[in-house]
PDB file of C-alpha atoms in Angstrom:
ATOM      1  CA  UNK A   1     178.494 133.229 268.058  1.00  0.00           C
ATOM      2  CA  UNK A   2     181.115 131.256 267.964  1.00  0.00           C
ATOM      3  CA  UNK A   3     183.489 131.167 265.493  1.00  0.00           C
ATOM      4  CA  UNK A   4     183.282 128.767 263.380  1.00  0.00           C
ATOM      5  CA  UNK A   5     179.475 130.132 263.233  1.00  0.00           C
ATOM      6  CA  UNK A   6     181.072 133.973 262.082  1.00  0.00           C
ATOM      7  CA  UNK A   7     183.672 132.322 259.784  1.00  0.00           C
ATOM      8  CA  UNK A   8     181.323 130.032 258.008  1.00  0.00           C
ATOM      9  CA  UNK A   9     178.946 132.754 257.504  1.00  0.00           C
ATOM     10  CA  UNK A  10     181.245 135.181 255.908  1.00  0.00           C
ATOM     11  CA  UNK A  11     182.801 132.494 254.344  1.00  0.00           C
ATOM     12  CA  UNK A  12     179.506 130.919 252.446  1.00  0.00           C
ATOM     13  CA  UNK A  13     178.737 134.863 251.534  1.00  0.00           C
ATOM     14  CA  UNK A  14     182.196 135.039 249.745  1.00  0.00           C
ATOM     15  CA  UNK A  15     181.362 131.833 248.087  1.00  0.00           C
ATOM     16  CA  UNK A  16     177.630 132.426 247.199  1.00  0.00           C
ATOM     17  CA  UNK A  17     179.365 136.112 245.466  1.00  0.00           C
ATOM     18  CA  UNK A  18     182.371 134.042 243.881  1.00  0.00           C
ATOM     19  CA  UNK A  19     180.242 131.513 242.312  1.00  0.00           C
ATOM     20  CA  UNK A  20     177.213 134.264 240.782  1.00  0.00           C
ATOM     21  CA  UNK A  21     180.932 136.366 239.018  1.00  0.00           C
ATOM     22  CA  UNK A  22     182.366 138.819 241.869  1.00  0.00           C
ATOM     23  CA  UNK A  23     185.379 138.095 242.649  1.00  0.00           C
ATOM     24  CA  UNK A  24     187.037 138.529 245.695  1.00  0.00           C
ATOM     25  CA  UNK A  25     186.295 141.884 246.771  1.00  0.00           C
ATOM     26  CA  UNK A  26     182.556 141.099 248.008  1.00  0.00           C
ATOM     27  CA  UNK A  27     180.791 143.793 245.706  1.00  0.00           C
ATOM     28  CA  UNK A  28     180.940 145.244 243.072  1.00  0.00           C
ATOM     29  CA  UNK A  29     182.821 148.971 242.684  1.00  0.00           C
ATOM     30  CA  UNK A  30     180.525 151.393 244.065  1.00  0.00           C
ATOM     31  CA  UNK A  31     182.539 155.249 244.051  1.00  0.00           C
ATOM     32  CA  UNK A  32     180.575 156.070 246.728  1.00  0.00           C
ATOM     33  CA  UNK A  33     181.244 153.870 248.714  1.00  0.00           C
ATOM     34  CA  UNK A  34     184.904 154.778 247.861  1.00  0.00           C
ATOM     35  CA  UNK A  35     184.270 158.798 248.640  1.00  0.00           C
ATOM     36  CA  UNK A  36     182.930 158.419 251.555  1.00  0.00           C
ATOM     37  CA  UNK A  37     186.039 156.292 253.170  1.00  0.00           C
ATOM     38  CA  UNK A  38     186.289 152.840 254.703  1.00  0.00           C
ATOM     39  CA  UNK A  39     184.034 151.077 256.861  1.00  0.00           C
ATOM     40  CA  UNK A  40     184.827 152.619 260.005  1.00  0.00           C
ATOM     41  CA  UNK A  41     183.487 153.037 263.496  1.00  0.00           C
ATOM     42  CA  UNK A  42     181.834 155.936 263.645  1.00  0.00           C
ATOM     43  CA  UNK A  43     182.280 157.601 267.640  1.00  0.00           C
ATOM     44  CA  UNK A  44     186.382 156.648 267.168  1.00  0.00           C
ATOM     45  CA  UNK A  45     186.582 156.957 263.780  1.00  0.00           C
ATOM     46  CA  UNK A  46     188.779 153.432 263.322  1.00  0.00           C
ATOM     47  CA  UNK A  47     188.488 151.472 260.427  1.00  0.00           C
ATOM     48  CA  UNK A  48     187.807 147.777 260.889  1.00  0.00           C
ATOM     49  CA  UNK A  49     189.939 145.550 258.903  1.00  0.00           C
ATOM     50  CA  UNK A  50     190.916 142.014 257.681  1.00  0.00           C
ATOM     51  CA  UNK A  51     187.949 139.306 257.559  1.00  0.00           C
ATOM     52  CA  UNK A  52     185.657 142.387 259.687  1.00  0.00           C
ATOM     53  CA  UNK A  53     186.155 144.903 256.951  1.00  0.00           C
ATOM     54  CA  UNK A  54     185.073 142.286 254.146  1.00  0.00           C
ATOM     55  CA  UNK A  55     181.986 140.903 256.424  1.00  0.00           C
ATOM     56  CA  UNK A  56     180.721 144.578 256.921  1.00  0.00           C
ATOM     57  CA  UNK A  57     181.348 145.503 253.100  1.00  0.00           C
ATOM     58  CA  UNK A  58     179.467 142.335 252.279  1.00  0.00           C
ATOM     59  CA  UNK A  59     176.561 143.754 254.171  1.00  0.00           C
ATOM     60  CA  UNK A  60     176.182 146.249 250.735  1.00  0.00           C
ATOM     61  CA  UNK A  61     175.498 149.451 252.182  1.00  0.00           C
ATOM     62  CA  UNK A  62     176.878 152.913 250.939  1.00  0.00           C
ATOM     63  CA  UNK A  63     177.463 154.616 254.253  1.00  0.00           C
ATOM     64  CA  UNK A  64     180.981 153.231 256.141  1.00  0.00           C
ATOM     65  CA  UNK A  65     180.073 153.922 259.652  1.00  0.00           C
ATOM     66  CA  UNK A  66     179.596 151.588 262.109  1.00  0.00           C
ATOM     67  CA  UNK A  67     178.715 152.218 266.489  1.00  0.00           C
ATOM     68  CA  UNK A  68     177.003 149.408 268.875  1.00  0.00           C
ATOM     69  CA  UNK A  69     173.767 150.365 269.925  1.00  0.00           C
ATOM     70  CA  UNK A  70     175.371 151.883 273.146  1.00  0.00           C
ATOM     71  CA  UNK A  71     177.623 153.844 271.223  1.00  0.00           C
ATOM     72  CA  UNK A  72     174.550 155.289 269.164  1.00  0.00           C
ATOM     73  CA  UNK A  73     172.285 155.645 272.443  1.00  0.00           C
ATOM     74  CA  UNK A  74     175.191 157.819 274.289  1.00  0.00           C
ATOM     75  CA  UNK A  75     175.358 159.891 270.807  1.00  0.00           C
ATOM     76  CA  UNK A  76     171.646 160.883 270.249  1.00  0.00           C
ATOM     77  CA  UNK A  77     170.957 158.467 268.090  1.00  0.00           C
ATOM     78  CA  UNK A  78     168.640 155.635 267.655  1.00  0.00           C
ATOM     79  CA  UNK A  79     168.879 151.912 265.915  1.00  0.00           C
ATOM     80  CA  UNK A  80     165.606 151.501 263.541  1.00  0.00           C
ATOM     81  CA  UNK A  81     163.174 149.298 264.867  1.00  0.00           C
ATOM     82  CA  UNK A  82     163.680 145.881 263.637  1.00  0.00           C
ATOM     83  CA  UNK A  83     167.280 146.328 262.502  1.00  0.00           C
ATOM     84  CA  UNK A  84     169.770 143.308 262.063  1.00  0.00           C
ATOM     85  CA  UNK A  85     173.054 144.133 264.016  1.00  0.00           C
ATOM     86  CA  UNK A  86     176.131 142.882 261.930  1.00  0.00           C
ATOM     87  CA  UNK A  87     178.892 140.923 264.033  1.00  0.00           C
ATOM     88  CA  UNK A  88     182.512 141.654 264.044  1.00  0.00           C
ATOM     89  CA  UNK A  89     185.002 139.772 265.692  1.00  0.00           C
ATOM     90  CA  UNK A  90     188.195 141.115 268.372  1.00  0.00           C
ATOM     91  CA  UNK A  91     191.305 139.736 269.067  1.00  0.00           C
ATOM     92  CA  UNK A  92     192.410 140.790 272.785  1.00  0.00           C
ATOM     93  CA  UNK A  93     196.065 139.224 273.688  1.00  0.00           C
ATOM     94  CA  UNK A  94     197.203 141.340 276.147  1.00  0.00           C
ATOM     95  CA  UNK A  95     194.748 140.741 280.382  1.00  0.00           C
ATOM     96  CA  UNK A  96     195.676 143.575 283.536  1.00  0.00           C
ATOM     97  CA  UNK A  97     197.177 141.485 285.922  1.00  0.00           C
ATOM     98  CA  UNK A  98     198.204 143.773 288.323  1.00  0.00           C
ATOM     99  CA  UNK A  99     199.208 146.791 289.827  1.00  0.00           C
ATOM    100  CA  UNK A 100     202.791 147.167 290.804  1.00  0.00           C
ATOM    101  CA  UNK A 101     204.711 150.276 291.701  1.00  0.00           C
ATOM    102  CA  UNK A 102     201.649 152.184 290.471  1.00  0.00           C
ATOM    103  CA  UNK A 103     202.479 150.805 287.515  1.00  0.00           C
ATOM    104  CA  UNK A 104     199.538 148.527 285.715  1.00  0.00           C
ATOM    105  CA  UNK A 105     201.663 145.297 284.653  1.00  0.00           C
ATOM    106  CA  UNK A 106     200.064 143.507 281.646  1.00  0.00           C
ATOM    107  CA  UNK A 107     200.398 139.662 280.943  1.00  0.00           C
ATOM    108  CA  UNK A 108     200.936 138.757 277.163  1.00  0.00           C
ATOM    109  CA  UNK A 109     198.213 135.477 276.655  1.00  0.00           C
ATOM    110  CA  UNK A 110     199.879 132.950 274.350  1.00  0.00           C
ATOM    111  CA  UNK A 111     195.918 132.172 272.992  1.00  0.00           C
ATOM    112  CA  UNK A 112     194.217 135.075 272.355  1.00  0.00           C
ATOM    113  CA  UNK A 113     190.638 135.651 273.885  1.00  0.00           C
ATOM    114  CA  UNK A 114     187.817 136.365 270.566  1.00  0.00           C
ATOM    115  CA  UNK A 115     185.001 138.167 271.714  1.00  0.00           C
ATOM    116  CA  UNK A 116     182.337 139.092 269.627  1.00  0.00           C
ATOM    117  CA  UNK A 117     180.508 142.950 269.336  1.00  0.00           C
ATOM    118  CA  UNK A 118     177.008 144.049 267.298  1.00  0.00           C
ATOM    119  CA  UNK A 119     177.114 147.051 265.488  1.00  0.00           C
ATOM    120  CA  UNK A 120     174.639 148.666 263.227  1.00  0.00           C
ATOM    121  CA  UNK A 121     174.775 151.024 259.643  1.00  0.00           C
ATOM    122  CA  UNK A 122     174.193 154.243 259.946  1.00  0.00           C
ATOM    123  CA  UNK A 123     171.733 153.730 257.223  1.00  0.00           C
ATOM    124  CA  UNK A 124     169.984 152.179 260.606  1.00  0.00           C
ATOM    125  CA  UNK A 125     170.148 154.149 262.390  1.00  0.00           C
ATOM    126  CA  UNK A 126     167.976 158.302 262.537  1.00  0.00           C
ATOM    127  CA  UNK A 127     169.471 161.386 264.140  1.00  0.00           C
ATOM    128  CA  UNK A 128     172.944 159.997 262.312  1.00  0.00           C
ATOM    129  CA  UNK A 129     174.841 163.413 260.532  1.00  0.00           C
ATOM    130  CA  UNK A 130     174.945 163.022 256.912  1.00  0.00           C
ATOM    131  CA  UNK A 131     178.418 162.027 256.367  1.00  0.00           C
ATOM    132  CA  UNK A 132     180.795 163.845 254.814  1.00  0.00           C
ATOM    133  CA  UNK A 133     182.746 163.069 251.650  1.00  0.00           C
ATOM    134  CA  UNK A 134     186.213 162.872 251.295  1.00  0.00           C
ATOM    135  CA  UNK A 135     188.138 165.314 248.744  1.00  0.00           C
ATOM    136  CA  UNK A 136     191.463 163.735 248.208  1.00  0.00           C
ATOM    137  CA  UNK A 137     193.980 166.534 248.018  1.00  0.00           C
ATOM    138  CA  UNK A 138     195.838 163.916 245.413  1.00  0.00           C
ATOM    139  CA  UNK A 139     194.835 162.745 242.286  1.00  0.00           C
ATOM    140  CA  UNK A 140     194.346 158.725 243.241  1.00  0.00           C
ATOM    141  CA  UNK A 141     196.126 157.513 239.627  1.00  0.00           C
ATOM    142  CA  UNK A 142     199.518 159.955 240.298  1.00  0.00           C
ATOM    143  CA  UNK A 143     199.126 158.248 243.834  1.00  0.00           C
ATOM    144  CA  UNK A 144     199.319 154.714 242.397  1.00  0.00           C
ATOM    145  CA  UNK A 145     201.771 155.913 240.436  1.00  0.00           C
ATOM    146  CA  UNK A 146     204.121 157.317 242.873  1.00  0.00           C
ATOM    147  CA  UNK A 147     204.106 153.839 244.823  1.00  0.00           C
ATOM    148  CA  UNK A 148     204.738 152.133 241.725  1.00  0.00           C
ATOM    149  CA  UNK A 149     207.625 153.948 241.518  1.00  0.00           C
ATOM    150  CA  UNK A 150     208.737 154.510 245.527  1.00  0.00           C
ATOM    151  CA  UNK A 151     208.595 150.533 246.083  1.00  0.00           C
ATOM    152  CA  UNK A 152     212.136 150.032 243.476  1.00  0.00           C
ATOM    153  CA  UNK A 153     210.441 146.964 242.214  1.00  0.00           C
ATOM    154  CA  UNK A 154     211.946 146.061 238.869  1.00  0.00           C
ATOM    155  CA  UNK A 155     209.157 146.632 236.222  1.00  0.00           C
ATOM    156  CA  UNK A 156     209.487 145.317 232.750  1.00  0.00           C
ATOM    157  CA  UNK A 157     206.615 146.427 230.064  1.00  0.00           C
ATOM    158  CA  UNK A 158     207.725 143.476 227.834  1.00  0.00           C
ATOM    159  CA  UNK A 159     204.467 140.940 227.144  1.00  0.00           C
ATOM    160  CA  UNK A 160     201.334 141.175 224.823  1.00  0.00           C
ATOM    161  CA  UNK A 161     199.040 139.471 226.515  1.00  0.00           C
ATOM    162  CA  UNK A 162     199.642 138.331 230.276  1.00  0.00           C
ATOM    163  CA  UNK A 163     201.307 140.040 233.740  1.00  0.00           C
ATOM    164  CA  UNK A 164     203.262 138.275 236.414  1.00  0.00           C
ATOM    165  CA  UNK A 165     205.723 138.482 239.431  1.00  0.00           C
ATOM    166  CA  UNK A 166     208.806 136.144 238.323  1.00  0.00           C
ATOM    167  CA  UNK A 167     210.022 134.985 241.828  1.00  0.00           C
ATOM    168  CA  UNK A 168     213.060 133.891 240.536  1.00  0.00           C
ATOM    169  CA  UNK A 169     214.245 136.753 239.118  1.00  0.00           C
ATOM    170  CA  UNK A 170     212.571 139.108 241.338  1.00  0.00           C
ATOM    171  CA  UNK A 171     210.920 141.514 238.889  1.00  0.00           C
ATOM    172  CA  UNK A 172     207.351 142.406 237.315  1.00  0.00           C
ATOM    173  CA  UNK A 173     206.685 141.625 233.630  1.00  0.00           C
ATOM    174  CA  UNK A 174     203.709 144.041 232.439  1.00  0.00           C
ATOM    175  CA  UNK A 175     201.863 144.125 228.980  1.00  0.00           C
ATOM    176  CA  UNK A 176     202.924 147.880 227.824  1.00  0.00           C
ATOM    177  CA  UNK A 177     200.446 150.979 229.238  1.00  0.00           C
ATOM    178  CA  UNK A 178     198.913 151.662 225.983  1.00  0.00           C
ATOM    179  CA  UNK A 179     197.218 148.687 225.684  1.00  0.00           C
ATOM    180  CA  UNK A 180     195.111 148.932 228.763  1.00  0.00           C
ATOM    181  CA  UNK A 181     191.987 150.464 228.008  1.00  0.00           C
ATOM    182  CA  UNK A 182     192.283 152.964 231.284  1.00  0.00           C
ATOM    183  CA  UNK A 183     194.553 153.824 233.455  1.00  0.00           C
ATOM    184  CA  UNK A 184     192.035 152.094 236.615  1.00  0.00           C
ATOM    185  CA  UNK A 185     193.199 148.580 234.405  1.00  0.00           C
ATOM    186  CA  UNK A 186     196.566 149.643 234.428  1.00  0.00           C
ATOM    187  CA  UNK A 187     196.954 150.089 237.981  1.00  0.00           C
ATOM    188  CA  UNK A 188     194.906 147.252 238.842  1.00  0.00           C
ATOM    189  CA  UNK A 189     197.144 144.962 237.598  1.00  0.00           C
ATOM    190  CA  UNK A 190     199.961 146.284 238.616  1.00  0.00           C
ATOM    191  CA  UNK A 191     199.038 146.839 242.240  1.00  0.00           C
ATOM    192  CA  UNK A 192     197.822 142.866 242.258  1.00  0.00           C
ATOM    193  CA  UNK A 193     201.143 142.119 241.078  1.00  0.00           C
ATOM    194  CA  UNK A 194     203.199 144.233 243.595  1.00  0.00           C
ATOM    195  CA  UNK A 195     201.246 142.505 246.124  1.00  0.00           C
ATOM    196  CA  UNK A 196     202.981 138.775 244.594  1.00  0.00           C
ATOM    197  CA  UNK A 197     206.463 141.149 244.899  1.00  0.00           C
ATOM    198  CA  UNK A 198     206.031 141.836 248.907  1.00  0.00           C
ATOM    199  CA  UNK A 199     205.875 138.001 249.262  1.00  0.00           C
ATOM    200  CA  UNK A 200     210.002 137.711 248.700  1.00  0.00           C
ATOM    201  CA  UNK A 201     211.947 136.316 251.371  1.00  0.00           C
ATOM    202  CA  UNK A 202     213.500 139.935 251.831  1.00  0.00           C
ATOM    203  CA  UNK A 203     210.351 142.046 252.297  1.00  0.00           C
ATOM    204  CA  UNK A 204     207.213 140.246 253.684  1.00  0.00           C
ATOM    205  CA  UNK A 205     208.317 136.358 253.524  1.00  0.00           C
ATOM    206  CA  UNK A 206     205.401 134.329 252.041  1.00  0.00           C
ATOM    207  CA  UNK A 207     205.955 130.843 249.961  1.00  0.00           C
ATOM    208  CA  UNK A 208     205.215 132.022 246.798  1.00  0.00           C
ATOM    209  CA  UNK A 209     206.990 130.048 244.350  1.00  0.00           C
ATOM    210  CA  UNK A 210     203.975 128.143 243.909  1.00  0.00           C
ATOM    211  CA  UNK A 211     203.058 125.920 240.670  1.00  0.00           C
ATOM    212  CA  UNK A 212     199.767 127.130 238.746  1.00  0.00           C
ATOM    213  CA  UNK A 213     196.902 125.225 239.693  1.00  0.00           C
ATOM    214  CA  UNK A 214     197.989 124.308 243.227  1.00  0.00           C
ATOM    215  CA  UNK A 215     195.606 125.379 246.235  1.00  0.00           C
ATOM    216  CA  UNK A 216     198.928 127.095 247.757  1.00  0.00           C
ATOM    217  CA  UNK A 217     199.235 129.114 244.303  1.00  0.00           C
ATOM    218  CA  UNK A 218     195.390 130.230 244.777  1.00  0.00           C
ATOM    219  CA  UNK A 219     195.958 130.706 247.998  1.00  0.00           C
ATOM    220  CA  UNK A 220     198.528 133.527 246.576  1.00  0.00           C
ATOM    221  CA  UNK A 221     196.330 134.557 244.309  1.00  0.00           C
ATOM    222  CA  UNK A 222     193.740 135.274 246.746  1.00  0.00           C
ATOM    223  CA  UNK A 223     196.176 137.059 248.755  1.00  0.00           C
ATOM    224  CA  UNK A 224     197.501 139.510 245.795  1.00  0.00           C
ATOM    225  CA  UNK A 225     193.812 140.071 244.642  1.00  0.00           C
ATOM    226  CA  UNK A 226     192.735 141.142 248.089  1.00  0.00           C
ATOM    227  CA  UNK A 227     195.616 143.297 248.730  1.00  0.00           C
ATOM    228  CA  UNK A 228     195.202 145.318 245.306  1.00  0.00           C
ATOM    229  CA  UNK A 229     191.865 146.510 246.342  1.00  0.00           C
ATOM    230  CA  UNK A 230     192.507 146.927 249.722  1.00  0.00           C
ATOM    231  CA  UNK A 231     195.723 149.570 248.488  1.00  0.00           C
ATOM    232  CA  UNK A 232     192.951 150.688 245.687  1.00  0.00           C
ATOM    233  CA  UNK A 233     190.269 151.724 247.647  1.00  0.00           C
ATOM    234  CA  UNK A 234     192.673 153.470 250.638  1.00  0.00           C
ATOM    235  CA  UNK A 235     193.465 155.223 247.293  1.00  0.00           C
ATOM    236  CA  UNK A 236     190.119 156.063 245.929  1.00  0.00           C
ATOM    237  CA  UNK A 237     190.735 154.470 242.527  1.00  0.00           C
ATOM    238  CA  UNK A 238     188.542 151.667 241.123  1.00  0.00           C
ATOM    239  CA  UNK A 239     189.257 148.182 241.692  1.00  0.00           C
ATOM    240  CA  UNK A 240     188.990 145.639 238.653  1.00  0.00           C
ATOM    241  CA  UNK A 241     189.494 142.227 240.230  1.00  0.00           C
ATOM    242  CA  UNK A 242     190.535 139.221 237.927  1.00  0.00           C
ATOM    243  CA  UNK A 243     186.919 136.810 236.952  1.00  0.00           C
ATOM    244  CA  UNK A 244     189.254 134.176 235.209  1.00  0.00           C
ATOM    245  CA  UNK A 245     187.091 130.646 235.707  1.00  0.00           C
ATOM    246  CA  UNK A 246     190.508 129.138 237.066  1.00  0.00           C
ATOM    247  CA  UNK A 247     191.102 131.346 239.647  1.00  0.00           C
ATOM    248  CA  UNK A 248     187.523 131.723 241.209  1.00  0.00           C
ATOM    249  CA  UNK A 249     186.981 127.862 240.997  1.00  0.00           C
ATOM    250  CA  UNK A 250     190.381 127.092 242.960  1.00  0.00           C
ATOM    251  CA  UNK A 251     189.646 130.388 245.113  1.00  0.00           C
ATOM    252  CA  UNK A 252     186.467 128.326 246.192  1.00  0.00           C
ATOM    253  CA  UNK A 253     187.753 125.396 246.621  1.00  0.00           C
ATOM    254  CA  UNK A 254     189.899 126.870 249.458  1.00  0.00           C
ATOM    255  CA  UNK A 255     187.214 128.415 251.062  1.00  0.00           C
ATOM    256  CA  UNK A 256     185.217 125.652 251.406  1.00  0.00           C
ATOM    257  CA  UNK A 257     188.032 123.299 252.514  1.00  0.00           C
ATOM    258  CA  UNK A 258     188.719 125.757 255.707  1.00  0.00           C
ATOM    259  CA  UNK A 259     186.469 128.306 256.830  1.00  0.00           C
ATOM    260  CA  UNK A 260     189.768 130.222 258.317  1.00  0.00           C
ATOM    261  CA  UNK A 261     191.581 130.957 254.806  1.00  0.00           C
ATOM    262  CA  UNK A 262     189.607 134.187 253.991  1.00  0.00           C
ATOM    263  CA  UNK A 263     190.395 135.411 257.682  1.00  0.00           C
ATOM    264  CA  UNK A 264     194.509 134.376 256.881  1.00  0.00           C
ATOM    265  CA  UNK A 265     194.061 135.891 253.671  1.00  0.00           C
ATOM    266  CA  UNK A 266     192.408 139.123 254.551  1.00  0.00           C
ATOM    267  CA  UNK A 267     194.954 139.444 257.574  1.00  0.00           C
ATOM    268  CA  UNK A 268     197.461 138.585 254.498  1.00  0.00           C
ATOM    269  CA  UNK A 269     196.159 141.467 252.325  1.00  0.00           C
ATOM    270  CA  UNK A 270     196.206 144.288 255.374  1.00  0.00           C
ATOM    271  CA  UNK A 271     199.859 143.479 256.003  1.00  0.00           C
ATOM    272  CA  UNK A 272     200.409 143.382 252.434  1.00  0.00           C
ATOM    273  CA  UNK A 273     198.904 147.167 251.890  1.00  0.00           C
ATOM    274  CA  UNK A 274     200.430 148.458 254.735  1.00  0.00           C
ATOM    275  CA  UNK A 275     203.826 147.381 253.231  1.00  0.00           C
ATOM    276  CA  UNK A 276     203.036 148.644 250.118  1.00  0.00           C
ATOM    277  CA  UNK A 277     201.212 152.142 251.126  1.00  0.00           C
ATOM    278  CA  UNK A 278     204.625 153.290 252.585  1.00  0.00           C
ATOM    279  CA  UNK A 279     205.911 154.159 249.057  1.00  0.00           C
ATOM    280  CA  UNK A 280     204.027 157.109 248.247  1.00  0.00           C
ATOM    281  CA  UNK A 281     206.300 158.432 250.591  1.00  0.00           C
ATOM    282  CA  UNK A 282     209.846 156.969 249.179  1.00  0.00           C
ATOM    283  CA  UNK A 283     211.602 158.775 246.616  1.00  0.00           C
ATOM    284  CA  UNK A 284     213.658 155.751 244.563  1.00  0.00           C
ATOM    285  CA  UNK A 285     214.489 155.249 240.702  1.00  0.00           C
ATOM    286  CA  UNK A 286     212.151 155.802 237.536  1.00  0.00           C
ATOM    287  CA  UNK A 287     210.738 152.400 237.467  1.00  0.00           C
ATOM    288  CA  UNK A 288     212.123 150.578 234.666  1.00  0.00           C
ATOM    289  CA  UNK A 289     209.947 150.470 231.940  1.00  0.00           C
ATOM    290  CA  UNK A 290     209.774 151.134 227.777  1.00  0.00           C
ATOM    291  CA  UNK A 291     206.891 153.315 227.860  1.00  0.00           C
ATOM    292  CA  UNK A 292     205.977 157.287 229.764  1.00  0.00           C
ATOM    293  CA  UNK A 293     205.039 157.036 233.239  1.00  0.00           C
ATOM    294  CA  UNK A 294     202.088 158.986 232.066  1.00  0.00           C
ATOM    295  CA  UNK A 295     199.308 156.687 230.468  1.00  0.00           C
ATOM    296  CA  UNK A 296     197.788 157.516 227.639  1.00  0.00           C
ATOM    297  CA  UNK A 297     195.325 154.616 225.881  1.00  0.00           C
ATOM    298  CA  UNK A 298     195.766 154.063 222.540  1.00  0.00           C
ATOM    299  CA  UNK A 299     192.641 156.238 220.969  1.00  0.00           C
ATOM    300  CA  UNK A 300     191.199 152.366 219.153  1.00  0.00           C
ATOM    301  CA  UNK A 301     191.019 151.058 222.820  1.00  0.00           C
TER     302      UNK A 301
END
């Protein structure tokens, strides 16, 4: 498989699901997937990230564990007859040059070497032990609140029916917590806007001053929504994706024009995720808010 085929397959799958109303995180929320952890290699424990993570979730398996045929054999497991492998893409930036004075000297490649690995999901393999559900020792929504506070972002609950990040004033504006039907929807919205907040030049430095309806605006929205999903997945809380036709239509247009865009978006979303998750451990002043930190939806909602 070459890069064009692999990236076209992933892009086509995402466009297909966007058109069916699942946006943009590949599949509807499945609590079992999150309880069982991120998609990862069953032998090394290393998580798959970016476009590879999205691609593997496209396959719809509840078990997050994957491995190569050789890894399965070495562990005493057997891939079931007739099973089809998924393909993931890797980039190699360093190449061993030679050994000098007992040290291996590695040259940094200007253009990475790209190679592909065929892997199978645990549900395609016989002999693997049952996956052990993760029992988090935290309340997911509390962790999301901790991130919002730890970020130090200026967050105002002063809107009636919209949420946005203002690049000009560098602050986030949300509706009052009380009008959200549950905490999941509130934190999905807040994390989405926090994703935009990371694009400020003093943080990750993306181009975020884009006019609504433009392709650049759609690209930034895709990054923020993927990041919101990634962060929610890591915390173990459901993600409530945006399904507005205006967003879906613009995402489809951007992805159709460039099959590499979903990989760039997923890569940026991973950077946003790592940047945001560090705030779980930060101490800062209380969020600027007109509401209490405790989530208390109105009884009528």
